[in-house]
Structures are given as C-alpha cells and as structure tokens.
Amino acid sequence: MHGPPFPRCTPLGPHDLAVEVITYARERDLHVQAYRDDLLIVERDRPEAHVYANHAGMAINVVGDLDEAMGPTTPKLVIVSTAEKIEPVLADARRRWSGELNVATSVPEYLEFTSANSDKASALAFLCERLGIAREQSVAVGDGRNDASMIAWAGLGVAVEGSPAEVIAAAASHTIPRPGHGGMKKLADMVLA
C-alpha cells in the first residue's frame, strides 16, 4: 500500500457547536446521541436509543450529561426519531448550521451531524488516492442523503431506487433497483458498459 496513513475520525467541530445541536434536540424533546472512543452514549434510556443500538449492533451507555461525556472529539451526533419528525428538523438544521456542519439522513429516522470537512465524498477521495484508483474509475452506490456527496464525486455514482430526490439528482438519475430486485445485475451492467 502507498499513500498517507488512514486518519482517525474527524471531530464534529468545536465543542460549543456540538452543545448547540444537543441543546436544539433537548428543546424539541428529540433523542440525541454521541460517540466517545467507539462507544454510543446517550443521556436517557429512550426507545429511540434501542432502535439505533439494535440496528448498529452497539451497546447503549447512559451518561449523566451528554455535553460533558462526549468530550471534545465526538465524530458525529445523531438525532433518532420518526421520519415525519425528522424531515422538518432536517430542513431547519441545514439552514441553522449551513457551512458549519454536514446535516443529512442516513435512513429516514436518523439525522446525522458531522464535520463540514468530513463527508463520504472526502472518504472516497482518500481511499482512491490511497489505493491508486483514478476518480473516473470509482463507483459509489447509496440511498441516504449522507451518500449524495460520494455519489456525485464518484466516476460512476448510482442511487438506489426510492432514494430521496437529492440522492437521485447526485447520481444524474443513474439508479438501480433495491436489494433483492436485480440491483446488483444492473450495477454490474453499468460498470461493464
């Protein structure tokens, strides 16, 4: 292998910015969680925490004060709720933290806040550089709003059918069917075309 060593996760940003997001969630009675040293940390043991923990295969660590417990280097904060509650929060949070944070959904129930300098496009660019792969030869497939930057950056960006409009737009309308409906075959055909 050549290229730079793999970096550690990029912190979300200044601690005060993370506290703003936590306060925003608290004021709206939304479940918010953080990470510290690969641990999932929450302030309250709520059903939303269990939904996420079961999906991610992680244990829940309840702490007294999320602001203090997350420390200065949490890589992301996640608000977990229903898709109906997340949609208006997504629009508001993007306006509020424009240029300061990446705000996107990975699945409709998870609203993720990450560093403005860290997204899947920069991760794919790093991997391509590290592995000596030209951008034009890279392929990215996704279905979440957090995939849009990566899909737009890749030589071939593909969205899964049913993805949000911004993801399909990032893929220049290149789509494949959902898993179990011929998506891999269509992707292989696109790559080999």
CSV table of C-alpha atoms in Angstrom, one decimal:
chain,number,residue,atom,x,y,z
A,1,MET,CA,0.0,0.0,0.0
A,2,HIS,CA,1.1,3.5,-0.6
A,3,GLY,CA,-0.3,6.9,0.3
A,4,PRO,CA,-0.9,8.6,3.6
A,5,PRO,CA,-1.9,6.6,6.7
A,6,PHE,CA,-5.5,6.2,7.5
A,7,PRO,CA,-6.7,9.2,9.6
A,8,ARG,CA,-8.8,8.9,12.7
A,9,CYS,CA,-12.3,10.2,12.6
A,10,THR,CA,-12.7,13.9,12.1
A,11,PRO,CA,-14.2,15.5,15.1
A,12,LEU,CA,-17.7,17.1,14.6
A,13,GLY,CA,-16.2,20.5,15.3
A,14,PRO,CA,-15.8,22.9,18.2
A,15,HIS,CA,-17.4,21.5,21.4
A,16,ASP,CA,-19.7,24.6,21.6
A,17,LEU,CA,-21.1,23.6,18.2
A,18,ALA,CA,-21.9,20.1,19.4
A,19,VAL,CA,-23.5,21.6,22.5
A,20,GLU,CA,-25.7,23.8,20.3
A,21,VAL,CA,-27.0,20.6,18.5
A,22,ILE,CA,-27.6,18.8,21.8
A,23,THR,CA,-29.5,21.8,23.2
A,24,TYR,CA,-31.5,22.1,20.0
A,25,ALA,CA,-32.6,18.4,20.3
A,26,ARG,CA,-33.3,18.8,24.1
A,27,GLU,CA,-35.6,21.8,23.4
A,28,ARG,CA,-37.6,19.7,21.0
A,29,ASP,CA,-37.6,16.6,23.2
A,30,LEU,CA,-35.7,14.7,20.5
A,31,HIS,CA,-33.4,11.8,21.3
A,32,VAL,CA,-29.8,12.8,20.5
A,33,GLN,CA,-26.7,10.6,21.0
A,34,ALA,CA,-23.0,10.9,20.6
A,35,TYR,CA,-19.9,8.8,20.4
A,36,ARG,CA,-16.8,8.6,22.5
A,37,ASP,CA,-14.0,6.1,22.0
A,38,ASP,CA,-16.3,4.0,19.8
A,39,LEU,CA,-19.0,4.0,22.5
A,40,LEU,CA,-22.6,5.0,21.9
A,41,ILE,CA,-23.5,7.5,24.6
A,42,VAL,CA,-27.0,8.8,25.5
A,43,GLU,CA,-28.4,10.9,28.3
A,44,ARG,CA,-31.7,9.0,28.7
A,45,ASP,CA,-32.6,5.4,28.1
A,46,ARG,CA,-35.3,6.0,25.5
A,47,PRO,CA,-36.8,3.6,22.9
A,48,GLU,CA,-35.1,5.6,20.1
A,49,ALA,CA,-31.7,4.6,21.6
A,50,HIS,CA,-32.6,1.0,21.5
A,51,VAL,CA,-33.8,1.2,17.9
A,52,TYR,CA,-30.4,2.7,16.9
A,53,ALA,CA,-28.4,0.3,19.1
A,54,ASN,CA,-30.1,-2.7,17.7
A,55,HIS,CA,-29.6,-1.5,14.1
A,56,ALA,CA,-25.9,-0.7,14.7
A,57,GLY,CA,-25.2,-3.7,16.9
A,58,MET,CA,-23.9,-1.4,19.7
A,59,ALA,CA,-24.5,-1.2,23.4
A,60,ILE,CA,-26.1,1.8,25.0
A,61,ASN,CA,-24.1,3.8,27.5
A,62,VAL,CA,-26.3,6.1,29.6
A,63,VAL,CA,-24.4,9.2,31.0
A,64,GLY,CA,-25.5,12.0,33.3
A,65,ASP,CA,-24.6,14.9,30.9
A,66,LEU,CA,-24.0,14.3,27.2
A,67,ASP,CA,-22.2,17.6,26.8
A,68,GLU,CA,-19.5,16.5,29.2
A,69,ALA,CA,-19.4,12.8,28.5
A,70,MET,CA,-18.9,13.2,24.7
A,71,GLY,CA,-15.7,15.1,25.2
A,72,PRO,CA,-14.2,17.4,22.6
A,73,THR,CA,-13.8,14.8,19.8
A,74,THR,CA,-17.1,13.2,19.0
A,75,PRO,CA,-17.2,12.4,15.3
A,76,LYS,CA,-21.0,12.8,15.0
A,77,LEU,CA,-24.2,13.4,16.8
A,78,VAL,CA,-27.4,11.6,15.7
A,79,ILE,CA,-31.0,12.5,16.4
A,80,VAL,CA,-33.2,9.5,16.2
A,81,SER,CA,-37.0,9.9,15.7
A,82,THR,CA,-39.7,9.1,13.2
A,83,ALA,CA,-39.3,10.1,9.6
A,84,GLU,CA,-42.2,12.5,9.9
A,85,LYS,CA,-40.5,14.4,12.7
A,86,ILE,CA,-37.0,14.2,11.1
A,87,GLU,CA,-38.0,15.9,7.8
A,88,PRO,CA,-38.8,19.4,9.2
A,89,VAL,CA,-35.9,19.2,11.6
A,90,LEU,CA,-33.5,18.3,8.7
A,91,ALA,CA,-34.6,21.4,6.8
A,92,ASP,CA,-34.3,23.7,9.8
A,93,ALA,CA,-30.9,22.2,10.9
A,94,ARG,CA,-29.4,22.6,7.5
A,95,ARG,CA,-30.4,26.3,7.5
A,96,ARG,CA,-29.2,26.8,11.0
A,97,TRP,CA,-25.7,25.1,10.6
A,98,SER,CA,-25.1,25.8,6.9
A,99,GLY,CA,-21.3,25.8,6.3
A,100,GLU,CA,-20.6,24.7,9.9
A,101,LEU,CA,-21.9,21.1,9.9
A,102,ASN,CA,-23.0,18.4,7.4
A,103,VAL,CA,-26.6,17.6,8.3
A,104,ALA,CA,-28.1,14.6,6.5
A,105,THR,CA,-30.1,11.4,7.0
A,106,SER,CA,-28.6,8.0,6.6
A,107,VAL,CA,-32.0,6.4,6.9
A,108,PRO,CA,-35.2,8.4,7.3
A,109,GLU,CA,-35.2,8.0,11.1
A,110,TYR,CA,-31.6,9.1,11.7
A,111,LEU,CA,-30.5,12.7,11.3
A,112,GLU,CA,-26.7,12.8,11.4
A,113,PHE,CA,-24.5,15.9,12.2
A,114,THR,CA,-20.8,15.6,11.2
A,115,SER,CA,-18.0,18.0,10.5
A,116,ALA,CA,-18.4,20.3,7.5
A,117,ASN,CA,-15.0,19.0,6.4
A,118,SER,CA,-15.9,15.3,6.6
A,119,ASP,CA,-18.3,13.5,4.3
A,120,LYS,CA,-18.4,10.4,2.2
A,121,ALA,CA,-17.0,12.1,-0.9
A,122,SER,CA,-13.8,13.1,1.0
A,123,ALA,CA,-13.6,9.5,2.4
A,124,LEU,CA,-13.9,8.0,-1.1
A,125,ALA,CA,-11.4,10.5,-2.5
A,126,PHE,CA,-9.0,9.5,0.3
A,127,LEU,CA,-9.5,5.8,-0.5
A,128,CYS,CA,-9.0,6.3,-4.2
A,129,GLU,CA,-5.7,8.2,-3.5
A,130,ARG,CA,-4.6,5.6,-1.0
A,131,LEU,CA,-5.3,2.7,-3.4
A,132,GLY,CA,-4.1,4.5,-6.6
A,133,ILE,CA,-7.5,4.4,-8.2
A,134,ALA,CA,-8.4,7.3,-10.5
A,135,ARG,CA,-11.6,9.1,-9.6
A,136,GLU,CA,-13.1,8.2,-13.0
A,137,GLN,CA,-12.7,4.5,-12.1
A,138,SER,CA,-14.5,4.8,-8.8
A,139,VAL,CA,-18.1,3.6,-8.2
A,140,ALA,CA,-20.4,4.7,-5.4
A,141,VAL,CA,-23.8,3.5,-4.6
A,142,GLY,CA,-26.2,4.7,-2.0
A,143,ASP,CA,-29.7,5.5,-0.8
A,144,GLY,CA,-29.3,8.0,2.0
A,145,ARG,CA,-28.8,11.8,1.9
A,146,ASN,CA,-25.4,11.2,3.6
A,147,ASP,CA,-24.4,9.3,0.4
A,148,ALA,CA,-25.2,12.2,-2.0
A,149,SER,CA,-21.7,13.8,-1.9
A,150,MET,CA,-20.0,10.5,-2.5
A,151,ILE,CA,-22.3,9.6,-5.4
A,152,ALA,CA,-21.7,13.0,-7.0
A,153,TRP,CA,-17.9,12.7,-6.6
A,154,ALA,CA,-17.5,9.2,-8.0
A,155,GLY,CA,-16.8,8.4,-11.6
A,156,LEU,CA,-20.0,6.4,-11.6
A,157,GLY,CA,-22.5,7.5,-9.0
A,158,VAL,CA,-25.6,5.4,-8.6
A,159,ALA,CA,-28.7,5.8,-6.4
A,160,VAL,CA,-30.9,3.0,-5.2
A,161,GLU,CA,-34.5,3.4,-6.5
A,162,GLY,CA,-36.7,5.1,-3.9
A,163,SER,CA,-33.8,7.3,-2.6
A,164,PRO,CA,-34.6,10.9,-1.7
A,165,ALA,CA,-34.6,13.2,-4.7
A,166,GLU,CA,-31.3,14.9,-3.8
A,167,VAL,CA,-29.6,11.5,-3.9
A,168,ILE,CA,-31.1,10.6,-7.3
A,169,ALA,CA,-30.0,14.1,-8.6
A,170,ALA,CA,-26.5,13.5,-7.3
A,171,ALA,CA,-26.4,10.3,-9.4
A,172,ALA,CA,-27.5,12.1,-12.5
A,173,SER,CA,-30.6,9.8,-12.4
A,174,HIS,CA,-28.5,6.6,-12.6
A,175,THR,CA,-30.5,4.2,-10.4
A,176,ILE,CA,-30.6,0.5,-9.6
A,177,PRO,CA,-33.4,-1.5,-8.0
A,178,ARG,CA,-33.5,-2.1,-4.3
A,179,PRO,CA,-31.7,-5.2,-2.9
A,180,GLY,CA,-33.4,-8.4,-4.0
A,181,HIS,CA,-34.8,-6.9,-7.1
A,182,GLY,CA,-31.9,-7.1,-9.6
A,183,GLY,CA,-29.9,-4.2,-8.4
A,184,MET,CA,-26.5,-5.9,-8.5
A,185,LYS,CA,-27.0,-7.2,-12.0
A,186,LYS,CA,-28.0,-3.7,-13.2
A,187,LEU,CA,-24.9,-2.2,-11.4
A,188,ALA,CA,-22.6,-4.8,-13.0
A,189,ASP,CA,-24.1,-4.0,-16.4
A,190,MET,CA,-23.5,-0.3,-15.8
A,191,VAL,CA,-19.9,-0.8,-14.7
A,192,LEU,CA,-19.1,-3.1,-17.6
A,193,ALA,CA,-20.8,-0.8,-20.2
